[in-house]
XYZ file of C-alpha atoms in Angstrom:
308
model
C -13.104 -9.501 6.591
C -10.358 -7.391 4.534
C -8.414 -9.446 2.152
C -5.056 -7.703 1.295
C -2.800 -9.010 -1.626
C 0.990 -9.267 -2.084
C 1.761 -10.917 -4.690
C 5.498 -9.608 -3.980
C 5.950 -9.952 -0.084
C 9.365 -9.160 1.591
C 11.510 -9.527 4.371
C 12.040 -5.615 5.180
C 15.250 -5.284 7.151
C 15.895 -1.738 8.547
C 19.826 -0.701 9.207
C 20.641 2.150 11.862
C 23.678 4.409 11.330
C 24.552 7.757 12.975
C 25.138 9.221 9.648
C 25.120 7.607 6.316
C 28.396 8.517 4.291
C 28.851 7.256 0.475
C 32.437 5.036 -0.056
C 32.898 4.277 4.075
C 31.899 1.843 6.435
C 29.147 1.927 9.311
C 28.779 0.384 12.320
C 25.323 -0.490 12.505
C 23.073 0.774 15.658
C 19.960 -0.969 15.610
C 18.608 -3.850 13.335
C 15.094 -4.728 13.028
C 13.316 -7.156 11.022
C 9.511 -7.326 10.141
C 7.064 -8.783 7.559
C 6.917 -6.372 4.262
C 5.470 -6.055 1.212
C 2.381 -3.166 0.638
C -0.675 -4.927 0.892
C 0.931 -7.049 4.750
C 2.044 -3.387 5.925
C -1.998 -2.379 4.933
C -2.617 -5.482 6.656
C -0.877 -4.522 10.214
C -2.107 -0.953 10.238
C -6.009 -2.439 9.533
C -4.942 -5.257 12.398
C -3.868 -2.377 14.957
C -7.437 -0.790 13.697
C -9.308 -4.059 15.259
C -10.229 -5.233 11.530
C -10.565 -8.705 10.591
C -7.958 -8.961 7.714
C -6.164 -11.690 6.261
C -3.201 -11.163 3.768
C -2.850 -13.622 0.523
C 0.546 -13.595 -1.760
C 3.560 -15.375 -2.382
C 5.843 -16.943 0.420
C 8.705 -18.962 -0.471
C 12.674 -20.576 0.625
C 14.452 -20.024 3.925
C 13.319 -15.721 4.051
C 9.943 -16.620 3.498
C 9.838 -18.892 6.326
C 11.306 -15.798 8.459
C 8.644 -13.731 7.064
C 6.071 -16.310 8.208
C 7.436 -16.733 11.665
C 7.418 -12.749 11.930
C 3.431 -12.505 11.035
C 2.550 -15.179 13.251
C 1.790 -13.711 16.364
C 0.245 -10.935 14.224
C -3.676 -10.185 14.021
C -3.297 -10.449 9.959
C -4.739 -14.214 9.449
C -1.818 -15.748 6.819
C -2.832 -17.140 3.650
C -0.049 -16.830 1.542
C 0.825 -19.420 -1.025
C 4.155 -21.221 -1.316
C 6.232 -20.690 -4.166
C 9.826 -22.384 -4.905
C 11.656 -19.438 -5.239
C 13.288 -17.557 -1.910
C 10.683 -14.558 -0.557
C 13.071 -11.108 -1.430
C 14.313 -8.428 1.023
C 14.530 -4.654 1.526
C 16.763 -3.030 2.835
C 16.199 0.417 4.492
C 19.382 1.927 5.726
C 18.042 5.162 8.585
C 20.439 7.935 8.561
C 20.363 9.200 11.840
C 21.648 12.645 11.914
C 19.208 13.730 8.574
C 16.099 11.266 9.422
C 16.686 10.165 5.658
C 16.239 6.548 4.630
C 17.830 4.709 1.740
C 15.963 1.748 0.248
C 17.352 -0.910 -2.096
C 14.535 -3.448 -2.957
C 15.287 -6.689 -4.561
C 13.078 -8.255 -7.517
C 11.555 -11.159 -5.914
C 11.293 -14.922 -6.432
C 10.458 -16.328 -10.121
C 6.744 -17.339 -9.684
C 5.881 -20.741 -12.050
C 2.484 -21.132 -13.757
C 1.020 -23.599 -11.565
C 1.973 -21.611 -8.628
C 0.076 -18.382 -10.057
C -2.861 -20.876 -11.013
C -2.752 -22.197 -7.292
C -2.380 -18.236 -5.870
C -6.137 -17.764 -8.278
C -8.179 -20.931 -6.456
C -6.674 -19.576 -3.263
C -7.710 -16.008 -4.370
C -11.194 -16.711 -5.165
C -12.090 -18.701 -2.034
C -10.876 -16.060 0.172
C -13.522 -13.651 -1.757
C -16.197 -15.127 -0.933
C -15.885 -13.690 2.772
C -14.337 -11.005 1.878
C -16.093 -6.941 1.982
C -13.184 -5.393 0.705
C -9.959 -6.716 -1.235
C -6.797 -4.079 -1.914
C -4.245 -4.956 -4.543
C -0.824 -3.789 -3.582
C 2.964 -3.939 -4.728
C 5.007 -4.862 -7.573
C 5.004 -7.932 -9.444
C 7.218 -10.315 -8.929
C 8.951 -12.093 -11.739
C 7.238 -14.787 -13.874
C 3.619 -13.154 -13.281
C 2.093 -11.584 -16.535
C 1.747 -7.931 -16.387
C -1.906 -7.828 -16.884
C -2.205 -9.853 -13.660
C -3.991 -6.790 -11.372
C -6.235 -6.510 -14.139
C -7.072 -10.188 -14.273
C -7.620 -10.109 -9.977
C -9.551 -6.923 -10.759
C -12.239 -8.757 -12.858
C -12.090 -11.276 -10.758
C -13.248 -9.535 -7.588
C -15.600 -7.413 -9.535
C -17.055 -10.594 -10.589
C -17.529 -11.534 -6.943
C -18.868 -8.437 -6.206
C -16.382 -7.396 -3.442
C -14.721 -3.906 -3.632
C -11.376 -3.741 -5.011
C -8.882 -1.375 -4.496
C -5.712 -0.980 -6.850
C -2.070 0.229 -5.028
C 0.290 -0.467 -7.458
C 2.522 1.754 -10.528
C 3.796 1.548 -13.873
C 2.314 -0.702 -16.888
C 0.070 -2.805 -13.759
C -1.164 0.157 -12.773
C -2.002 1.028 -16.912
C -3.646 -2.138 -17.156
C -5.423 -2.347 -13.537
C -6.905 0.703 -14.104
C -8.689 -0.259 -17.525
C -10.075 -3.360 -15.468
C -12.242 -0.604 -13.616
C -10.899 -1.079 -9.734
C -13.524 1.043 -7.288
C -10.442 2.721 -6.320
C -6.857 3.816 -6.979
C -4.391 4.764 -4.809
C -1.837 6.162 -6.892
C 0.901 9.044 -5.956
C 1.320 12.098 -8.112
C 4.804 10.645 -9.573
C 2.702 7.490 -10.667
C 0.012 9.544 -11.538
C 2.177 11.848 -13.678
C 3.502 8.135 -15.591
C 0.835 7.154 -15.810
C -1.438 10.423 -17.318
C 1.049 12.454 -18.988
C -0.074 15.122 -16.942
C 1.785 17.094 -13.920
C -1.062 18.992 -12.504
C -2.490 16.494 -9.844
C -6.050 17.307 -10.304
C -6.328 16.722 -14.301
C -4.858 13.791 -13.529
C -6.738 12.540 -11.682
C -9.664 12.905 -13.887
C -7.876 11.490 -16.941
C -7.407 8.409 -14.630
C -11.029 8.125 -13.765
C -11.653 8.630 -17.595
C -9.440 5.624 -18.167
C -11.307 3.425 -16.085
C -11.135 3.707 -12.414
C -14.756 4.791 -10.558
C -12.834 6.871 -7.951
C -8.721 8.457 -7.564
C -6.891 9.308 -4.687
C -3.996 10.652 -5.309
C -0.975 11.206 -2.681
C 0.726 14.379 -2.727
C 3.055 12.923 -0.028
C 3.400 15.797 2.615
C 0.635 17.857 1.429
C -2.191 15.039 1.975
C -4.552 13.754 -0.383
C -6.501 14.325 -3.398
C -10.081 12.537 -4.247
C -11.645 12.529 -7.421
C -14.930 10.819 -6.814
C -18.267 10.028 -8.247
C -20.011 12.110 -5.306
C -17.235 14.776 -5.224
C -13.407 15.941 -5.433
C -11.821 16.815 -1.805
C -8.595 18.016 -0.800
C -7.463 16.196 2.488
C -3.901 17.625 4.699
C -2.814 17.522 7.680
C -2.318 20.522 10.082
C 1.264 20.843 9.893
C 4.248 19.691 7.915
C 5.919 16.811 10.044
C 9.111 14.865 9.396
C 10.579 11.663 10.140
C 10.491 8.330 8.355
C 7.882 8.447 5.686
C 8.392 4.158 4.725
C 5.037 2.851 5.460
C 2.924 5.849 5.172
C 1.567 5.304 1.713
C 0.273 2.030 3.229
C -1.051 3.157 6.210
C -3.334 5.775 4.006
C -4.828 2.710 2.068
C -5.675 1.050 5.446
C -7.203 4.278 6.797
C -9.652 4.071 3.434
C -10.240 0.516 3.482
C -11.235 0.622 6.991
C -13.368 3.676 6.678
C -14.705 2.275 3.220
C -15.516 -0.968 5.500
C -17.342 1.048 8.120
C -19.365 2.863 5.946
C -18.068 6.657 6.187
C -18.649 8.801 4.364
C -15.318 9.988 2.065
C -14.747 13.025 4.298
C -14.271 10.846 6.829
C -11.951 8.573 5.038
C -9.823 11.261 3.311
C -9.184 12.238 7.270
C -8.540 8.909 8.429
C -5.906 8.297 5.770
C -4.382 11.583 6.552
C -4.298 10.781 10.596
C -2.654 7.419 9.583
C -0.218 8.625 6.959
C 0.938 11.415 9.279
C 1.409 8.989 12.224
C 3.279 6.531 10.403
C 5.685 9.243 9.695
C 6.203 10.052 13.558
C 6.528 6.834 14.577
C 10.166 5.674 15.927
C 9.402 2.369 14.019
C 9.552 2.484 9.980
C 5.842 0.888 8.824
C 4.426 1.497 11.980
C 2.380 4.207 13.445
C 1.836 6.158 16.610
C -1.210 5.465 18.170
C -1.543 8.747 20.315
C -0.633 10.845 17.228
C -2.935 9.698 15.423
C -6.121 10.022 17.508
C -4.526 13.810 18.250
C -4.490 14.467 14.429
C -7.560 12.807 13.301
C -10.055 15.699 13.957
C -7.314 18.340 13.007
C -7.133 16.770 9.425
C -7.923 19.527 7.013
C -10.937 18.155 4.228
C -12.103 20.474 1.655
C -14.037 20.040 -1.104
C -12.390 20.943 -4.541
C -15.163 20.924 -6.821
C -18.616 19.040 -7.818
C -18.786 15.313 -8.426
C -16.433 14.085 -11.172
């Protein structure tokens, strides 16, 4: 089983306009709800995969129960833990005649201290079946900022690979923790570093704690800095459409290779193939199935130097 956190989950609504304009109304085409949040979007790409996964977090008020109803008839197992505060939405707005999409996010429901100490007896249990956990998102308010770090130790503790998605001072602190992997893109990266150049980076992050970095370059693929190597993953041709999603879908294609025992080749290319077909796909989080079996052995991996 794959255990994927969200500590803040969302409602993501998507709005459909011929053309976004700035200052003027729209008549909306197409509305479609679906369950959001990073790690539940990593959870419905590593569902599609045929992986066992079950997705832990916050759910809470009248959206949250939406949010539930959504997931149900979805091959992610739900574990999420109440809280008293209403689950938040996003908003993407699709523009149509550009492709572009516009995001507003909202902050999320104030999480208590006995709900976060209920979310860590929850959190712990679900290790113990767990091979692989990935910690994903933003924080929602009321949780400490150290509180990737904390889940970090925690799943160390239990043995159970842990991947870290997240940005900012979480990411800072995650990454001290020592997660087996961060996902990171080169904006976060930069933040978090001080450096621009995507490859010393990526080392400085690995000095700081993490055993192994991937770094997004969003259209350009991936970079890995690993203990067994540093690898330079793209796809064969520049594609567009709606990127929302894809960052997730890459950190299902490595858990799910990670989980199957590939070697990282073979999960730089996974994540690629996913990433890239999340962007085709008429659906924003989604991603298309034929497109991604046609990219997967056209996924560009090269090696970019000797173990880190």
């Amino acid at each position: 089983m794959i255990l994927t956190v969200t500590l803040n989950t969302a409602l993501d609504v998507t709005y459909t306009v011929d053309a976004l304009v700035p200052h003027s109304s729209h008549r909306v085409g197409e509305v479609s709800e679906r369950p959001g949040g990073k790690g539940l979007n990593v959870a419905r790409v590593l569902g599609a995969l045929g992986h066992d996964t079950v997705v832990t977090g916050f759910v809470g008020g009248a959206t949250g129960g939406v949010l539930r109803d959504l997931l149900a008839p979805l091959p992610p197992r739900d574990a999420l833990v109440p809280v008293a505060g209403n689950t938040r939405r996003t908003l993407a707005i699709t523009d149509r005649s550009t492709g572009d999409t516009t995001q507003l996010n909202e902050p999320g429901p104030q999480v208590s201290g006995a709900e976060w100490a209920a979310f860590l007896r929850t959190y712990e249990e679900l290790l113990g079946a767990a091979d692989a956990v990935a910690l994903c998102g933003s924080l929602p308010p009321g949780i400490h900022v150290g509180a990737y770090a904390e889940l970090v130790r925690i799943a160390r503790a239990a043995s159970v690979p842990v991947l870290l998605d997240t940005s900012g001072e979480p990411l800072r602190r995650g990454i001290a923790a020592r997660p087996d992997l961060v996902k990171p893109n080169a904006d976060e990266l930069a933040q978090l570093t001080g450096f621009r150049e995507p490859l010393r980076a990526a080392g400085d992050a690995r000095r700081r704690g993490a055993h192994a970095v991937i770094a997004s370059l969003g259209p350009e693929g991936l970079l890995a800095v690993t203990p067994q190597g540093t690898w330079r993953a793209a796809p064969p041709a520049a594609v567009r459409g709606n990127p929302t999603g894809a960052g997730d879908s890459a950190v299902a294609g490595l858990l799910s290779a990670l989980a199957e025992g590939l070697d990282w080749p073979g999960r730089l290319a996974r994540a690629v193939a996913l990433s890239t077909a999340t962007v085709l796909a008429p659906a924003a989080g989604e991603f298309d199935a034929e497109a991604y079996a046609e990219l997967l052995p056209r996924v560009s991996v090269e090696s970019a130097g000797e173990a880190a």
